[in-house]
Short mmCIF file of C-alpha atoms and ligand atoms in Angstrom, two decimals:
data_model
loop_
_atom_site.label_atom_id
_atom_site.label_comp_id
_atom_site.label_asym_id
_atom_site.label_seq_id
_atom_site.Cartn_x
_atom_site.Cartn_y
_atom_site.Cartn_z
CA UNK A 1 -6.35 14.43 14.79
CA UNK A 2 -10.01 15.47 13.95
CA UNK A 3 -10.49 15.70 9.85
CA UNK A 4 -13.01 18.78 9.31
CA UNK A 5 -14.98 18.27 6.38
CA UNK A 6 -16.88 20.49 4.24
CA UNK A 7 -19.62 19.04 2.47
CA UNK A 8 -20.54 19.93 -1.22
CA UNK A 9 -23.99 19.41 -2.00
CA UNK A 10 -27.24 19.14 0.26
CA UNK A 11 -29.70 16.53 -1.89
CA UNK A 12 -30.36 12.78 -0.43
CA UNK A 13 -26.64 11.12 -0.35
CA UNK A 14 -25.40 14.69 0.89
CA UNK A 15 -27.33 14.69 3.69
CA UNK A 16 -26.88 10.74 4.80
CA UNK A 17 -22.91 11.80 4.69
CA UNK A 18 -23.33 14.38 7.09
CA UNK A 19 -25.90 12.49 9.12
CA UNK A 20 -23.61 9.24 9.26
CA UNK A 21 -20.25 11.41 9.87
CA UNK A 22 -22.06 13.12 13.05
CA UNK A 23 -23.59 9.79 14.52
CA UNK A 24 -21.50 7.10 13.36
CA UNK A 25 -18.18 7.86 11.97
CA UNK A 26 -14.93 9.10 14.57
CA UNK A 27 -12.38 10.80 14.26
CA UNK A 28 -14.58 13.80 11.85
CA UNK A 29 -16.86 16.20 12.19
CA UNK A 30 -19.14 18.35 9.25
CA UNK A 31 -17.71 22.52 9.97
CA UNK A 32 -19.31 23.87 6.25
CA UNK A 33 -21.47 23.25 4.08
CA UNK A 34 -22.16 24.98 0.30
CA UNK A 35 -24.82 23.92 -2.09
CA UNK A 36 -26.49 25.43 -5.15
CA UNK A 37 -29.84 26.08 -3.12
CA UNK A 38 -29.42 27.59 0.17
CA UNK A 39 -32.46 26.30 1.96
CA UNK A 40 -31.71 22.68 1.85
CA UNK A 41 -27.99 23.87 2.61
CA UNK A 42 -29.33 25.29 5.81
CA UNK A 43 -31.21 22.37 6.71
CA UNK A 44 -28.65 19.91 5.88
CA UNK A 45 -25.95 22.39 8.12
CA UNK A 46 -28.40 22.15 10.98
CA UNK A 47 -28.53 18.64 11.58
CA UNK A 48 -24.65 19.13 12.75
CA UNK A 49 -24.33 22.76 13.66
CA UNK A 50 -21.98 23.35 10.65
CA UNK A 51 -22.26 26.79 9.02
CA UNK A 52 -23.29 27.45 5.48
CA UNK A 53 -20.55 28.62 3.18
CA UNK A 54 -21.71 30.61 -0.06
CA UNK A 55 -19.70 29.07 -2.77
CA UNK A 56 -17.72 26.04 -3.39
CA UNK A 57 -14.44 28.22 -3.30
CA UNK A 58 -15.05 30.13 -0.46
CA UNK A 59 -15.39 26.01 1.50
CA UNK A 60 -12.47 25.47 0.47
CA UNK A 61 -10.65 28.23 1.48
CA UNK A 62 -11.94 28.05 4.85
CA UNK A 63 -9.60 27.05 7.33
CA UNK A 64 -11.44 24.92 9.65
CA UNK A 65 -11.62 22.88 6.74
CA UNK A 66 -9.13 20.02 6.26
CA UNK A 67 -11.06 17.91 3.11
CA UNK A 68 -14.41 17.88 1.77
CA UNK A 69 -17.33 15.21 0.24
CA UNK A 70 -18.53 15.93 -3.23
CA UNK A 71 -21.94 14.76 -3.12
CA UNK A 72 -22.82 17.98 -5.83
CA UNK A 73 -24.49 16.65 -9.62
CA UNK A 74 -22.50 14.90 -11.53
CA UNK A 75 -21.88 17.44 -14.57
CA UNK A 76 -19.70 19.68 -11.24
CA UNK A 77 -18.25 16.96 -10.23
CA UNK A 78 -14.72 17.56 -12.63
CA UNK A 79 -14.31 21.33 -11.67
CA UNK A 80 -14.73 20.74 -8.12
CA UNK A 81 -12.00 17.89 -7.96
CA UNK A 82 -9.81 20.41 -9.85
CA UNK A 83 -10.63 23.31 -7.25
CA UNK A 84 -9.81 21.03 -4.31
CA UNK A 85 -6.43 20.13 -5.97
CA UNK A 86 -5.36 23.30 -6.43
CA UNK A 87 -6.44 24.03 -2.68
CA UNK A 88 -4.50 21.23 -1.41
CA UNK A 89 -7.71 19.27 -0.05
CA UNK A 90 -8.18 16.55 0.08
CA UNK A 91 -11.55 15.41 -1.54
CA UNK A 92 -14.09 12.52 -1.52
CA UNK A 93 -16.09 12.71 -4.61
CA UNK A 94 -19.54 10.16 -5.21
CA UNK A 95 -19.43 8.79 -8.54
CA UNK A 96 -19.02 9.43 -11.35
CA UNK A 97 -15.68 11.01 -10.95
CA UNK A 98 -16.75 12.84 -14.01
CA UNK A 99 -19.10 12.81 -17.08
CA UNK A 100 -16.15 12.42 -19.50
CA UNK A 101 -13.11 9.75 -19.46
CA UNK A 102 -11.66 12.48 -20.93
CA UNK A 103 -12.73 14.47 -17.63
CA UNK A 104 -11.43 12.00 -15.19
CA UNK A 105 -7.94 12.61 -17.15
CA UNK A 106 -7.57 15.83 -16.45
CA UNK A 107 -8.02 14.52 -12.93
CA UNK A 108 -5.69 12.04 -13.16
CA UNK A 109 -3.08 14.85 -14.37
CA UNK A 110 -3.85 17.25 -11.67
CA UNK A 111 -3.29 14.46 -9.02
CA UNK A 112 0.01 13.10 -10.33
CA UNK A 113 1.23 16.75 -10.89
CA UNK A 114 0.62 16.52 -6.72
CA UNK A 115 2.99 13.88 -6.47
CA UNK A 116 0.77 11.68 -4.19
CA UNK A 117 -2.91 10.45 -3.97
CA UNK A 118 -5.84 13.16 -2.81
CA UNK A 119 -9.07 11.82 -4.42
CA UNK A 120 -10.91 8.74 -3.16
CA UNK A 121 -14.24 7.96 -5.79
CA UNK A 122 -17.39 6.89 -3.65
CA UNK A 123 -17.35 3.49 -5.29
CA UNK A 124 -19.08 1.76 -2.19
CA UNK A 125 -19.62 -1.58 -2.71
CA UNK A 126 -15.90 -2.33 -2.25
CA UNK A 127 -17.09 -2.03 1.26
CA UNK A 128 -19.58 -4.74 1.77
CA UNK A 129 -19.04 -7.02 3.72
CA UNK A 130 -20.18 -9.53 0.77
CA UNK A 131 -17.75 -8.31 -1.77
CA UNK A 132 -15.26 -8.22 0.32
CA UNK A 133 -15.73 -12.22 1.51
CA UNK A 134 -15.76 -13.05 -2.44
CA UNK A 135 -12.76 -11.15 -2.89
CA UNK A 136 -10.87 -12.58 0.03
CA UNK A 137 -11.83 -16.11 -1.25
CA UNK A 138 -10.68 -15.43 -5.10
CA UNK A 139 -7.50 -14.11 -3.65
CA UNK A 140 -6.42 -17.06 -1.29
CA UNK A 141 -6.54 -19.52 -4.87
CA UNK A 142 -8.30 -22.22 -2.74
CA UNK A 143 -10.64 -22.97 -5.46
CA UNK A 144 -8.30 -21.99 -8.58
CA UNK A 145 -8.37 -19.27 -10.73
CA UNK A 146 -11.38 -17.66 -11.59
CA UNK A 147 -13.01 -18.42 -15.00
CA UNK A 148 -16.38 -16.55 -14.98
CA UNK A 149 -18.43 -14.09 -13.55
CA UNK A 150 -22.02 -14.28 -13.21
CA UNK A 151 -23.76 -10.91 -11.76
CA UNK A 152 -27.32 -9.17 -11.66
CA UNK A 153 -27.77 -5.73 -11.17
CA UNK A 154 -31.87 -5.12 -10.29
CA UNK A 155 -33.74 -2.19 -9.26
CA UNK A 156 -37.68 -1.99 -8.74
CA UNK A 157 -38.11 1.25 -11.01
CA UNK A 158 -35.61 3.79 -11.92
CA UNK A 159 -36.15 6.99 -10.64
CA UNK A 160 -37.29 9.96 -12.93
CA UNK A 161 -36.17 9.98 -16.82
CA UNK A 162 -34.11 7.15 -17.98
CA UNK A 163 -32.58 6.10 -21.03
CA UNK A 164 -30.80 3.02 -22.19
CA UNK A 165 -27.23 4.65 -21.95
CA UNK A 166 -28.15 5.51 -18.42
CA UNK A 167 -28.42 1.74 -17.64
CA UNK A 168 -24.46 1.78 -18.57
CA UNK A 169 -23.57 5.12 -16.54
CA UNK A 170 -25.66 4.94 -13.49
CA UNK A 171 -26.06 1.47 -13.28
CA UNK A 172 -23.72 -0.99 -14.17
CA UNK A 173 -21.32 1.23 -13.57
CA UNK A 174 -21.10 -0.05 -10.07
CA UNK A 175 -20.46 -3.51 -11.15
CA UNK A 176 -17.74 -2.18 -13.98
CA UNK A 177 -15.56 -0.90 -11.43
CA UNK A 178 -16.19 -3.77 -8.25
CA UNK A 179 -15.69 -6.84 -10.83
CA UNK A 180 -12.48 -5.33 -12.00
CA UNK A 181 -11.80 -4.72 -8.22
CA UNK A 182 -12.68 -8.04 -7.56
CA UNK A 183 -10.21 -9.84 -10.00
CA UNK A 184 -7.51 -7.14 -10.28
CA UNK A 185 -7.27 -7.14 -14.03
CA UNK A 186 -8.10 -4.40 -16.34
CA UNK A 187 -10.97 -5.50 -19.23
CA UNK A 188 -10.05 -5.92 -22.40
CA UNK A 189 -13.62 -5.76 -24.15
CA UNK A 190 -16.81 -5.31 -23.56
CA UNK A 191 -20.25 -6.13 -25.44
CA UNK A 192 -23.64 -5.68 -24.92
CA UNK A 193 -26.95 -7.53 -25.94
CA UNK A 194 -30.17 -6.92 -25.59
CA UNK A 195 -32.96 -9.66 -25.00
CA UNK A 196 -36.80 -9.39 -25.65
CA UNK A 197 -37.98 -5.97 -23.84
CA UNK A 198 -40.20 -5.84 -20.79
CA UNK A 199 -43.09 -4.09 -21.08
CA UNK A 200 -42.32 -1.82 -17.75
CA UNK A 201 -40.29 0.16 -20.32
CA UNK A 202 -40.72 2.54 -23.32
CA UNK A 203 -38.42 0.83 -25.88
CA UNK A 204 -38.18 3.88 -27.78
CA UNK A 205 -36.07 5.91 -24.19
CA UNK A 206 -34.97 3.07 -22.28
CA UNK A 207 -34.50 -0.74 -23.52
CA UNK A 208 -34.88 -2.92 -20.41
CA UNK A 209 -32.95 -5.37 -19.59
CA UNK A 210 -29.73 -5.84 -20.70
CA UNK A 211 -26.91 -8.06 -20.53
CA UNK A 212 -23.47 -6.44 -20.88
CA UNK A 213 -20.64 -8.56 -21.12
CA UNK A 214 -16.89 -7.80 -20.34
CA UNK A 215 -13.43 -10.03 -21.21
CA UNK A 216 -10.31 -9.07 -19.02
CA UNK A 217 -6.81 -8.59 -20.28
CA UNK A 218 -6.52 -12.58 -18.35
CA UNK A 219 -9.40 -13.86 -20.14
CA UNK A 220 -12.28 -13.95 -17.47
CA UNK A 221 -15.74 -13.99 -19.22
CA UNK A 222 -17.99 -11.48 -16.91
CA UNK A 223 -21.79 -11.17 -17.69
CA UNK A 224 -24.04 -8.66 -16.17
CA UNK A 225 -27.91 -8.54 -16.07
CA UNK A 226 -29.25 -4.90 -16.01
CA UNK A 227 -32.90 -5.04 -15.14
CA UNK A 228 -33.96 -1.06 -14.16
CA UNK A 229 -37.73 -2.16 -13.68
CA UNK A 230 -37.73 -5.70 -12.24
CA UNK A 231 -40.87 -4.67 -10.01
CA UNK A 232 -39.72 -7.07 -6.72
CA UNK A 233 -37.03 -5.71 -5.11
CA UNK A 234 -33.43 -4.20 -5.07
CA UNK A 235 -31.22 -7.40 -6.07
CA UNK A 236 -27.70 -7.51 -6.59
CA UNK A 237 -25.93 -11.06 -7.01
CA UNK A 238 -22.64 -12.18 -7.73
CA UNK A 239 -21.55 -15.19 -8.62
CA UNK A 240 -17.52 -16.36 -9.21
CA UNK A 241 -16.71 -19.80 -11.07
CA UNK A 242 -13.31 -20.90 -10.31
CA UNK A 243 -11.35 -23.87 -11.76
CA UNK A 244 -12.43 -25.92 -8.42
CA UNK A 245 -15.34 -24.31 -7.02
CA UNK A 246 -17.82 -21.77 -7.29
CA UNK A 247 -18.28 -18.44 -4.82
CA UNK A 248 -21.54 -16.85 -4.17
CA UNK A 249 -22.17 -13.44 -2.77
CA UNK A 250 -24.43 -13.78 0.66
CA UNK A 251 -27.30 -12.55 0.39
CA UNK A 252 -27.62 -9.52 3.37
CA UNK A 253 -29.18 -11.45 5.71
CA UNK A 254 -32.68 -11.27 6.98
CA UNK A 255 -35.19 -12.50 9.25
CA UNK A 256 -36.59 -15.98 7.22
CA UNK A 257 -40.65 -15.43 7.73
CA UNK A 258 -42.89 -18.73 7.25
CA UNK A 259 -46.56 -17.42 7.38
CA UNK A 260 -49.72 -17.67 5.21
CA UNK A 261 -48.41 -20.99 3.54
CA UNK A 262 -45.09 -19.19 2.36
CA UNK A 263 -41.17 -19.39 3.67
CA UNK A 264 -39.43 -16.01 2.74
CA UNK A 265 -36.86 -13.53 3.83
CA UNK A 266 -37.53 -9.64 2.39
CA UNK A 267 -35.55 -7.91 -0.19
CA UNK A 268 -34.63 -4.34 0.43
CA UNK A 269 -36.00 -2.05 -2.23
CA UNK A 270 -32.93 0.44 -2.96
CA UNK A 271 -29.77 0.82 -2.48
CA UNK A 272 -29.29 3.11 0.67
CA UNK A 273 -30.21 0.55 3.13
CA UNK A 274 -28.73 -2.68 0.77
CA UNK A 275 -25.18 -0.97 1.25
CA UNK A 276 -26.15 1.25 4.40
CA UNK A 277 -23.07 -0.56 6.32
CA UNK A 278 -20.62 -0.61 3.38
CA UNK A 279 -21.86 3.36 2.95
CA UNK A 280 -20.43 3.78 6.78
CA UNK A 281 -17.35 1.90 6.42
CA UNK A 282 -16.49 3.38 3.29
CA UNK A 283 -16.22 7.02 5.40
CA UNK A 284 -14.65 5.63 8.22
CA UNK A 285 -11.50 3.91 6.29
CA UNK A 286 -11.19 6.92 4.07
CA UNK A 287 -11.27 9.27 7.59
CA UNK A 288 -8.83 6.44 9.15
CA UNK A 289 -6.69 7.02 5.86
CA UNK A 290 -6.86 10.77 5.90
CA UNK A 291 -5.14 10.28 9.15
CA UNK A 292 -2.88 8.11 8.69
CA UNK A 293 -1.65 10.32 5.55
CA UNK A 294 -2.45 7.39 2.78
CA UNK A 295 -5.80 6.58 0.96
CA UNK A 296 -6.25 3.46 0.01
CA UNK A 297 -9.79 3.78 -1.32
CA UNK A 298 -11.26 3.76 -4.74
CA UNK A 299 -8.78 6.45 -6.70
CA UNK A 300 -9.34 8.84 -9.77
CA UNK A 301 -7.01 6.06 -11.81
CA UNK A 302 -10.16 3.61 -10.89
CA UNK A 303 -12.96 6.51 -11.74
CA UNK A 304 -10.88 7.11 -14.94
CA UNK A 305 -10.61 2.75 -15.79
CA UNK A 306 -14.37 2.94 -15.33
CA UNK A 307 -15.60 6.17 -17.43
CA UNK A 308 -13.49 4.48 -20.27
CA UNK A 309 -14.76 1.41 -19.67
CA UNK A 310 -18.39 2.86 -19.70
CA UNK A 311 -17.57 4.35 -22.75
CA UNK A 312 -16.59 1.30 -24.43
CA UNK A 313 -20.24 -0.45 -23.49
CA UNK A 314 -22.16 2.83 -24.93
CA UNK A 315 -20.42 2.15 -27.99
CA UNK A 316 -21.33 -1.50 -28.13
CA UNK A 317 -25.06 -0.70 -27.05
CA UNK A 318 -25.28 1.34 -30.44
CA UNK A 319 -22.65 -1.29 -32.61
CA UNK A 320 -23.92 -4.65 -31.33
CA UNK A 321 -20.17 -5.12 -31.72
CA UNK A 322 -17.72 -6.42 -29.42
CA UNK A 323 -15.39 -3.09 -28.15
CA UNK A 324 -11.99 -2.77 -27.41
CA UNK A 325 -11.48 -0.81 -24.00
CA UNK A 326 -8.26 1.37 -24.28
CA UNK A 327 -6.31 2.42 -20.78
CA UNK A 328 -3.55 4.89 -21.15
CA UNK A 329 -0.32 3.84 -18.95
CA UNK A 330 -1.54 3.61 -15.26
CA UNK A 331 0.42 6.51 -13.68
CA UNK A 332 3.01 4.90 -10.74
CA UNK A 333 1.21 7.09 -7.80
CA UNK A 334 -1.63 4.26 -8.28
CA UNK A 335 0.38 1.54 -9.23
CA UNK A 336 2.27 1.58 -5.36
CA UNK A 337 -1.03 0.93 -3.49
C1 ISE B 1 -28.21 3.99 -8.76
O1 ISE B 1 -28.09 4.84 -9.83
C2 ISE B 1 -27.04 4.11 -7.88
O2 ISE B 1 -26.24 5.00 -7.99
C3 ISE B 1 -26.88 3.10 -6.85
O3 ISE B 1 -25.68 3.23 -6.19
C4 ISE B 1 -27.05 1.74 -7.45
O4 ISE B 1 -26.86 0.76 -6.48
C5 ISE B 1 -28.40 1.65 -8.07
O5 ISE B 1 -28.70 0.36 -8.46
C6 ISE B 1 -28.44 2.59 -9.22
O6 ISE B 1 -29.67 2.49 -9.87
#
């Protein structure tokens, strides 16, 4: 069965969706497409001869379509998970699931009161191929339990205005919900520190770097480096210590240059192409899973243990206190998968 999908939102990710579900992905095709601006909607609809639907509701009334991407701003991102509910569609959203925890509750209610899992959050490193080795290898308990977590989190420059909290929500936000992936285990506090500022950054909007540090319910120590302005590349590493061993991420690899008196392999400089394959296999398992009639991707209970999570660290960025993050009951439709 072909899934039709209507696609919410024409800016960069929006468009790489519908460009990757019309060249790469099977088994779905774009019909609709609704965004705030029409023009880009247009243009985005063109590259895959969808038509361009005026409103959000009016997509998701159509019938040619069977569930839709959210790749809108993140402040619509809450009503537009509620409006697919209550259409009975099923709906990819990018993160953050919402702005609030308290949001991605309401959420969490509306998809229980369905009685089985709709919504799938676009966390997309649980996709890469280096994650996903790491997480195989913790999981087999060759090397013991795992004690610590070492990870960085770099990007050359952030784009636009950015503040400090921002390094929590758009940032290591990523790392919040693919460590807990990675271990299975819920944190039980977070903290976060901040070491002598680098001058790329105005102290008084954005202090740059960080290091945020989380404690699971089982004890693992994680610690995360922020940098938003390290100047050389994109770099994300992660790094597990286990009783017996220790497992580090691959880098992606790359073509090892020796020139000019130097040995080195290039960085990417963003995210698109550092995850471009996890961003396509991410699709295609959640299109696999819309026909097989079970996701098993990212869910609103994980955008919800993240925004809470997130909240905890924005507390400790203004306490210099160690946090207490606070789950409610995880809801049984989540607890099954
Ligand atoms: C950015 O905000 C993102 O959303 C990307 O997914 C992430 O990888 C990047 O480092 C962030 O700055």
């Amino acid at each position: 069965m072909e899934i039709r999908i209507g696609m919410v939102g024409a800016g960069q990710i929006g468009e790489d969706h519908v460009r990757r579900i019309t060249e790469k992905i099977s088994g779905a095709r774009v019909t609709a497409v609704a965004s705030r601006s029409r023009g880009p909607a247009e243009r985005v609809a063109a590259l895959c001869g969808a038509r361009v639907e005026p409103d959000v509701q009016s997509l998701l009334r159509a019938e040619d379509v069977d569930a839709v991407i959210l790749a809108s701003p993140s402040e619509r991102h809450e009503e537009q998970v509620l409006w697919a509910l209550e259409a009975g569609k099923p709906v990819f959203c990018e993160k953050p699931l919402a702005i609030t925890a308290a949001g991605c509750r309401r959420i969490v209610q509306a998809e229980v009161a369905c009685g089985k899992r709709m919504v799938q959050v676009g966390f997309m490193r649980r996709y890469d191929r280096g994650y996903r080795q790491l997480k195989q290898a913790v999981e087999s308990g060759t090397w013991g339990k795992p004690l610590m977590i070492h990870c960085a989190h770099r990007n050359i420059a952030p784009h636009g205005h950015f503040t400090t909290e921002m390094s929590v929500t758009q940032t290591a936000i990523h790392e919040i919900d693919v460590t807990r992936w990675l271990l299975g285990e819920d944190y039980e506090t977070v903290q976060v520190r901040f070491p002598r500022q680098t001058a790329n950054a105005d102290a008084s909007v954005l202090r740059d770097p960080q290091i945020m540090m989380f404690q699971t319910r089982g004890g693992v120590c994680i610690d995360l480096e922020v940098s938003v302005n390290c100047r050389y590349g994109y770099d994300i590493q992660c790094e597990v210590v286990c009783e017996n061993g220790v497992l580090r991420m691959p880098d992606p690899s790359g073509l090892l240059v020796r020139a000019e008196a130097k040995r080195y392999t290039a960085l990417e400089t963003d995210w698109v192409l550092r995850f471009l394959d996890a961003y396509d296999l991410e699709l295609q398992e959640w299109v696999e899973d819309l026909q097989a009639g079970h996701l098993r991707g990212p869910s609103s209970w994980d955008g919800y243990a993240a925004a809470v999570t997130a909240d905890a660290l924005l507390r400790a960025q203004k306490s210099g206190q160690i946090e207490p993050v606070s789950l409610e009951t995880c809801p049984d439709i989540y607890r099954s998968l």
